[in-house]
Short mmCIF file of C-alpha atoms and ligand atoms in Angstrom, two decimals:
data_model
loop_
_atom_site.label_atom_id
_atom_site.label_comp_id
_atom_site.label_asym_id
_atom_site.label_seq_id
_atom_site.Cartn_x
_atom_site.Cartn_y
_atom_site.Cartn_z
CA MET Y 18 25.78 -8.31 14.58
CA ALA Y 19 22.90 -8.80 16.99
CA ALA Y 20 22.58 -5.02 17.42
CA ILE Y 21 22.37 -4.57 13.63
CA SER Y 22 19.67 -7.24 13.29
CA ARG Y 23 17.65 -5.59 16.02
CA GLY Y 24 18.02 -2.24 14.28
CA PHE Y 25 16.70 -3.65 11.00
CA HIS Y 26 13.85 -5.34 12.84
CA ARG Y 27 12.89 -2.12 14.61
CA ARG Y 28 12.92 -0.09 11.38
CA ARG Y 29 10.73 -2.67 9.63
CA GLU Y 30 8.22 -2.67 12.48
CA GLN Y 31 8.18 1.13 12.37
CA ASN Y 32 6.98 1.31 8.76
CA PRO Y 33 4.18 3.83 9.29
CA ALA Y 34 2.03 2.07 6.68
CA LEU Y 35 2.06 -1.18 8.66
CA PRO Y 36 -0.63 -1.63 11.35
CA PRO Y 37 0.42 -3.24 14.66
CA GLY Y 38 1.13 -6.99 14.51
CA GLN Y 39 1.29 -7.07 10.69
CA TYR Y 40 4.19 -8.04 8.40
CA LEU Y 41 4.75 -7.07 4.76
CA THR Y 42 4.31 -9.45 1.87
CA THR Y 43 4.87 -8.80 -1.82
CA ASP Y 44 3.03 -11.87 -3.11
CA PHE Y 45 -0.75 -12.11 -3.04
CA PRO Y 46 -1.93 -14.91 -0.72
CA VAL Y 47 -5.31 -16.54 -1.40
CA LEU Y 48 -7.63 -16.95 1.58
CA SER Y 49 -10.99 -18.57 0.91
CA ALA Y 50 -13.31 -20.35 3.33
CA GLY Y 51 -14.56 -22.67 0.59
CA PRO Y 52 -14.19 -23.54 -3.09
CA THR Y 53 -13.86 -20.79 -5.71
CA PRO Y 54 -17.20 -20.16 -7.43
CA HIS Y 55 -16.84 -19.60 -11.16
CA ILE Y 56 -19.34 -16.94 -12.19
CA ALA Y 57 -19.48 -15.88 -15.84
CA THR Y 58 -19.86 -12.15 -16.31
CA ASP Y 59 -23.15 -12.63 -18.19
CA GLU Y 60 -24.50 -14.51 -15.14
CA TRP Y 61 -23.15 -12.01 -12.62
CA SER Y 62 -25.31 -9.33 -11.05
CA PHE Y 63 -25.16 -7.10 -8.01
CA THR Y 64 -28.31 -6.39 -5.99
CA LEU Y 65 -28.75 -3.69 -3.38
CA THR Y 66 -31.62 -4.44 -0.98
CA THR Y 67 -32.79 -1.67 1.35
CA GLU Y 68 -34.10 -2.04 4.90
CA THR Y 69 -37.66 -1.74 3.47
CA GLY Y 70 -37.05 -4.50 0.91
CA GLU Y 71 -36.65 -2.31 -2.15
CA GLN Y 72 -34.15 -3.71 -4.64
CA ARG Y 73 -31.89 -2.34 -7.33
CA THR Y 74 -29.90 -4.73 -9.53
CA TRP Y 75 -26.93 -4.04 -11.80
CA THR Y 76 -25.85 -6.48 -14.49
CA TRP Y 77 -22.20 -6.76 -15.55
CA ALA Y 78 -22.92 -4.39 -18.47
CA ASP Y 79 -24.60 -1.93 -16.08
CA LEU Y 80 -21.54 -2.00 -13.80
CA GLN Y 81 -19.16 -1.44 -16.72
CA ALA Y 82 -21.22 1.56 -17.87
CA LEU Y 83 -20.77 3.35 -14.53
CA PRO Y 84 -17.84 5.69 -13.89
CA SER Y 85 -14.92 3.72 -12.47
CA GLU Y 86 -12.05 4.63 -10.17
CA ARG Y 87 -8.55 3.20 -9.75
CA PRO Y 88 -7.91 2.93 -6.02
CA ASN Y 89 -4.32 2.30 -4.98
CA VAL Y 90 -4.52 1.02 -1.43
CA ASP Y 91 -2.85 -1.02 1.31
CA ILE Y 92 -4.61 -4.23 2.39
CA HIS Y 93 -4.33 -5.97 5.74
CA CYS Y 94 -5.35 -9.58 6.41
CA VAL Y 95 -6.21 -10.64 9.95
CA THR Y 96 -3.76 -13.58 9.56
CA SER Y 97 -1.07 -10.82 9.74
CA TRP Y 98 0.04 -10.17 6.18
CA SER Y 99 -0.22 -6.69 4.70
CA LYS Y 100 0.33 -5.76 1.09
CA LEU Y 101 1.05 -2.14 0.28
CA GLY Y 102 0.09 -0.16 -2.82
CA THR Y 103 -2.30 -2.64 -4.45
CA SER Y 104 -4.00 -1.26 -7.57
CA TRP Y 105 -7.58 -1.98 -8.48
CA ARG Y 106 -10.30 -0.68 -10.77
CA GLY Y 107 -13.97 -0.59 -9.91
CA VAL Y 108 -17.07 1.39 -9.06
CA SER Y 109 -17.29 3.40 -5.85
CA LEU Y 110 -20.05 2.30 -3.46
CA ASP Y 111 -21.00 5.99 -3.40
CA VAL Y 112 -22.19 5.61 -6.99
CA LEU Y 113 -24.22 2.46 -6.28
CA LEU Y 114 -25.70 3.73 -2.99
CA ALA Y 115 -26.69 7.06 -4.58
CA ASP Y 116 -29.40 5.16 -6.46
CA VAL Y 117 -31.35 3.95 -3.42
CA ALA Y 118 -33.34 5.68 -0.71
CA SER Y 119 -32.11 4.35 2.61
CA SER Y 120 -31.18 5.56 6.06
CA ALA Y 121 -29.95 2.17 7.27
CA PRO Y 122 -26.67 2.37 9.23
CA TYR Y 123 -25.50 -1.22 8.57
CA ALA Y 124 -24.90 -3.44 5.59
CA MET Y 125 -24.35 -7.14 5.00
CA ALA Y 126 -22.33 -8.09 1.95
CA HIS Y 127 -23.44 -11.34 0.29
CA SER Y 128 -21.25 -13.44 -2.00
CA TYR Y 129 -21.80 -16.17 -4.54
CA GLY Y 130 -20.97 -19.31 -2.54
CA GLY Y 131 -22.70 -18.07 0.60
CA TYR Y 132 -20.03 -15.96 2.34
CA THR Y 133 -21.28 -12.90 4.20
CA THR Y 134 -19.63 -10.04 6.08
CA ASN Y 135 -21.07 -7.02 7.88
CA VAL Y 136 -19.84 -3.44 7.39
CA PRO Y 137 -21.36 -0.16 8.63
CA VAL Y 138 -22.73 1.95 5.74
CA ALA Y 139 -20.51 4.84 6.90
CA ASP Y 140 -17.50 2.62 6.08
CA LEU Y 141 -18.77 2.05 2.54
CA THR Y 142 -19.37 5.71 1.63
CA ASP Y 143 -17.24 8.84 1.07
CA GLY Y 144 -14.70 7.12 -1.16
CA LYS Y 145 -13.88 4.28 1.24
CA ALA Y 146 -15.17 1.23 -0.66
CA TRP Y 147 -15.58 -0.14 -4.17
CA VAL Y 148 -16.93 -3.06 -6.17
CA VAL Y 149 -13.70 -3.88 -8.03
CA HIS Y 150 -13.29 -6.02 -11.16
CA GLU Y 151 -9.63 -5.41 -12.07
CA PHE Y 152 -6.41 -6.00 -10.16
CA ASP Y 153 -3.07 -4.71 -11.48
CA GLY Y 154 -4.66 -3.73 -14.81
CA ARG Y 155 -6.16 -7.16 -15.52
CA PRO Y 156 -9.58 -8.74 -14.95
CA LEU Y 157 -9.80 -9.90 -11.35
CA ALA Y 158 -8.85 -13.61 -11.12
CA PRO Y 159 -11.52 -15.98 -9.76
CA VAL Y 160 -9.36 -16.98 -6.75
CA HIS Y 161 -9.17 -13.32 -5.72
CA GLY Y 162 -12.92 -12.80 -6.08
CA GLY Y 163 -13.45 -12.30 -9.80
CA PRO Y 164 -15.47 -11.32 -11.62
CA ALA Y 165 -15.99 -8.73 -8.88
CA ARG Y 166 -15.36 -8.29 -5.17
CA LEU Y 167 -15.93 -5.72 -2.51
CA LEU Y 168 -12.86 -3.67 -1.55
CA VAL Y 169 -12.95 -2.02 1.89
CA PRO Y 170 -9.22 -1.54 2.47
CA HIS Y 171 -9.36 0.42 5.75
CA LEU Y 172 -10.82 -2.66 7.50
CA TYR Y 173 -9.24 -6.13 7.76
CA PHE Y 174 -9.40 -7.83 4.38
CA TRP Y 175 -12.05 -10.39 5.43
CA LYS Y 176 -14.53 -7.48 5.04
CA SER Y 177 -13.65 -7.31 1.31
CA ALA Y 178 -16.12 -9.99 0.18
CA LYS Y 179 -14.93 -11.92 -2.88
CA TRP Y 180 -17.49 -12.91 -5.59
CA VAL Y 181 -19.81 -10.25 -4.25
CA ARG Y 182 -23.39 -10.44 -5.46
CA GLY Y 183 -25.15 -7.95 -3.26
CA LEU Y 184 -25.45 -5.68 -0.31
CA GLN Y 185 -28.31 -5.81 2.14
CA LEU Y 186 -28.94 -2.60 4.09
CA LEU Y 187 -29.95 -3.17 7.71
CA ASP Y 188 -31.29 -1.16 10.66
CA HIS Y 189 -29.33 -3.35 13.10
CA ASP Y 190 -25.84 -4.82 12.92
CA ARG Y 191 -25.61 -8.57 12.41
CA PRO Y 192 -22.56 -10.84 12.29
CA GLY Y 193 -21.45 -12.23 8.92
CA PHE Y 194 -19.58 -15.51 8.35
CA TRP Y 195 -16.30 -14.84 10.21
CA GLU Y 196 -17.89 -12.43 12.70
CA GLY Y 197 -20.22 -15.26 13.78
CA LEU Y 198 -17.14 -17.45 14.35
CA GLY Y 199 -15.49 -14.99 16.73
CA TYR Y 200 -13.95 -12.33 14.51
CA HIS Y 201 -14.50 -8.69 15.42
CA MET Y 202 -17.74 -7.02 14.33
CA TYR Y 203 -15.83 -3.98 12.97
CA GLY Y 204 -12.22 -5.06 12.27
CA ASP Y 205 -10.05 -1.92 12.37
CA PRO Y 206 -6.45 -3.09 11.69
CA TRP Y 207 -5.00 0.03 13.37
CA LYS Y 208 -6.76 -0.94 16.62
CA GLU Y 209 -5.97 -4.66 16.10
CA GLN Y 210 -9.66 -5.53 16.23
CA ARG Y 211 -9.05 -9.12 15.18
CA TYR Y 212 -11.39 -11.04 17.46
CA HIS Y 213 -14.65 -10.41 19.28
CA GLY Y 214 -14.04 -8.47 22.50
CA GLN Y 215 -10.85 -6.73 21.34
N1 LIG O 1 -16.56 -14.77 -0.55
C1 LIG O 1 -15.47 -14.74 0.23
N2 LIG O 1 -14.85 -13.56 0.41
C2 LIG O 1 -13.75 -13.49 1.17
C3 LIG O 1 -13.24 -14.63 1.82
C4 LIG O 1 -13.91 -15.86 1.61
O1 LIG O 1 -13.53 -16.92 2.15
N3 LIG O 1 -15.01 -15.88 0.80
N4 LIG O 1 -12.11 -14.53 2.63
C5 LIG O 1 -11.82 -13.21 3.17
C6 LIG O 1 -10.50 -13.14 3.77
S1 LIG O 1 -10.31 -13.79 5.32
C7 LIG O 1 -9.48 -12.47 3.18
S2 LIG O 1 -8.01 -12.21 3.95
C8 LIG O 1 -9.60 -12.01 1.79
C9 LIG O 1 -8.56 -12.72 0.97
O2 LIG O 1 -8.60 -12.25 -0.33
P1 LIG O 1 -7.56 -12.87 -1.36
O3 LIG O 1 -7.80 -14.36 -1.39
O4 LIG O 1 -7.82 -12.18 -2.65
O5 LIG O 1 -6.20 -12.56 -0.79
O6 LIG O 1 -10.87 -12.25 1.21
C10 LIG O 1 -11.95 -12.13 2.10
N5 LIG O 1 -13.14 -12.29 1.34
MO1 LIG O 2 -8.20 -12.87 6.10
#
C-alpha cells in the first residue's frame, strides 16, 4: 500500500508540465493584493509609455479592432499552484509594441488599483505575452483581472498584472509591487525563482 502511494506520488511529481515545487489545481484561485477595481470597458484604456516619454493609448474599441490570438497556456503561481491548458483570447504584445519606437530593455506593467510588476521587454515579445480580455470563451471576470490583464505565462503568475492599464518602457530594471517586497526580479518557475536571491 505504501509502495503504491509513493509510486503515484512520484508519477504526479514527474508530470513534465509541472515546474519544481508546484502542484496541479483544476479550479481557478483568486489572488489579489487589494480590492477588485471595477473598470467599465468604456473607461478602460491601455497606454504604452516609452523611455523618452512618448505615449500611445488604445481604447477598448481600439483593442478589439486589433488582431487577436487564443493562447492556450499553463500558468504557475508562486504560492505553488499550477493550472494547465488555460485558454485565453487577447492581443499579442508584439502588436502593441510594434507601434512604438523604443530600445528599452525593461518594462513596468501598471494596473488600475496601483499594482505594478516588472518584466524584461524580451519576455513580452516574440509571442510570449498578451493583453487578454477573455478566459474560457467568456469576457474576463473582474476578480481575474477583467476587463483586461497581462498574460505572461512563462513567468510566475504575479507577473501577469490584472486590470492592466499600461506599460512603461524603462532603460533600467526596477522592482514592482511584489518584487519590492522580496519576490524575485525575474520569476522563472522552472528555476524556482520565487524570492529575491534565488
Ligand atoms: N493588479 C494585480 N494583478 C495581479 C495581482 C494583484 O494583486 N493585483 N496578483 C498577482 C498574483 S500573485 C497572481 S498569482 C495572479 C492571480 O491571478 P488570478 O487571481 O486570476 O488567479 O495575478 C497577479 N496579478
Ligand atoms: Mo501569485
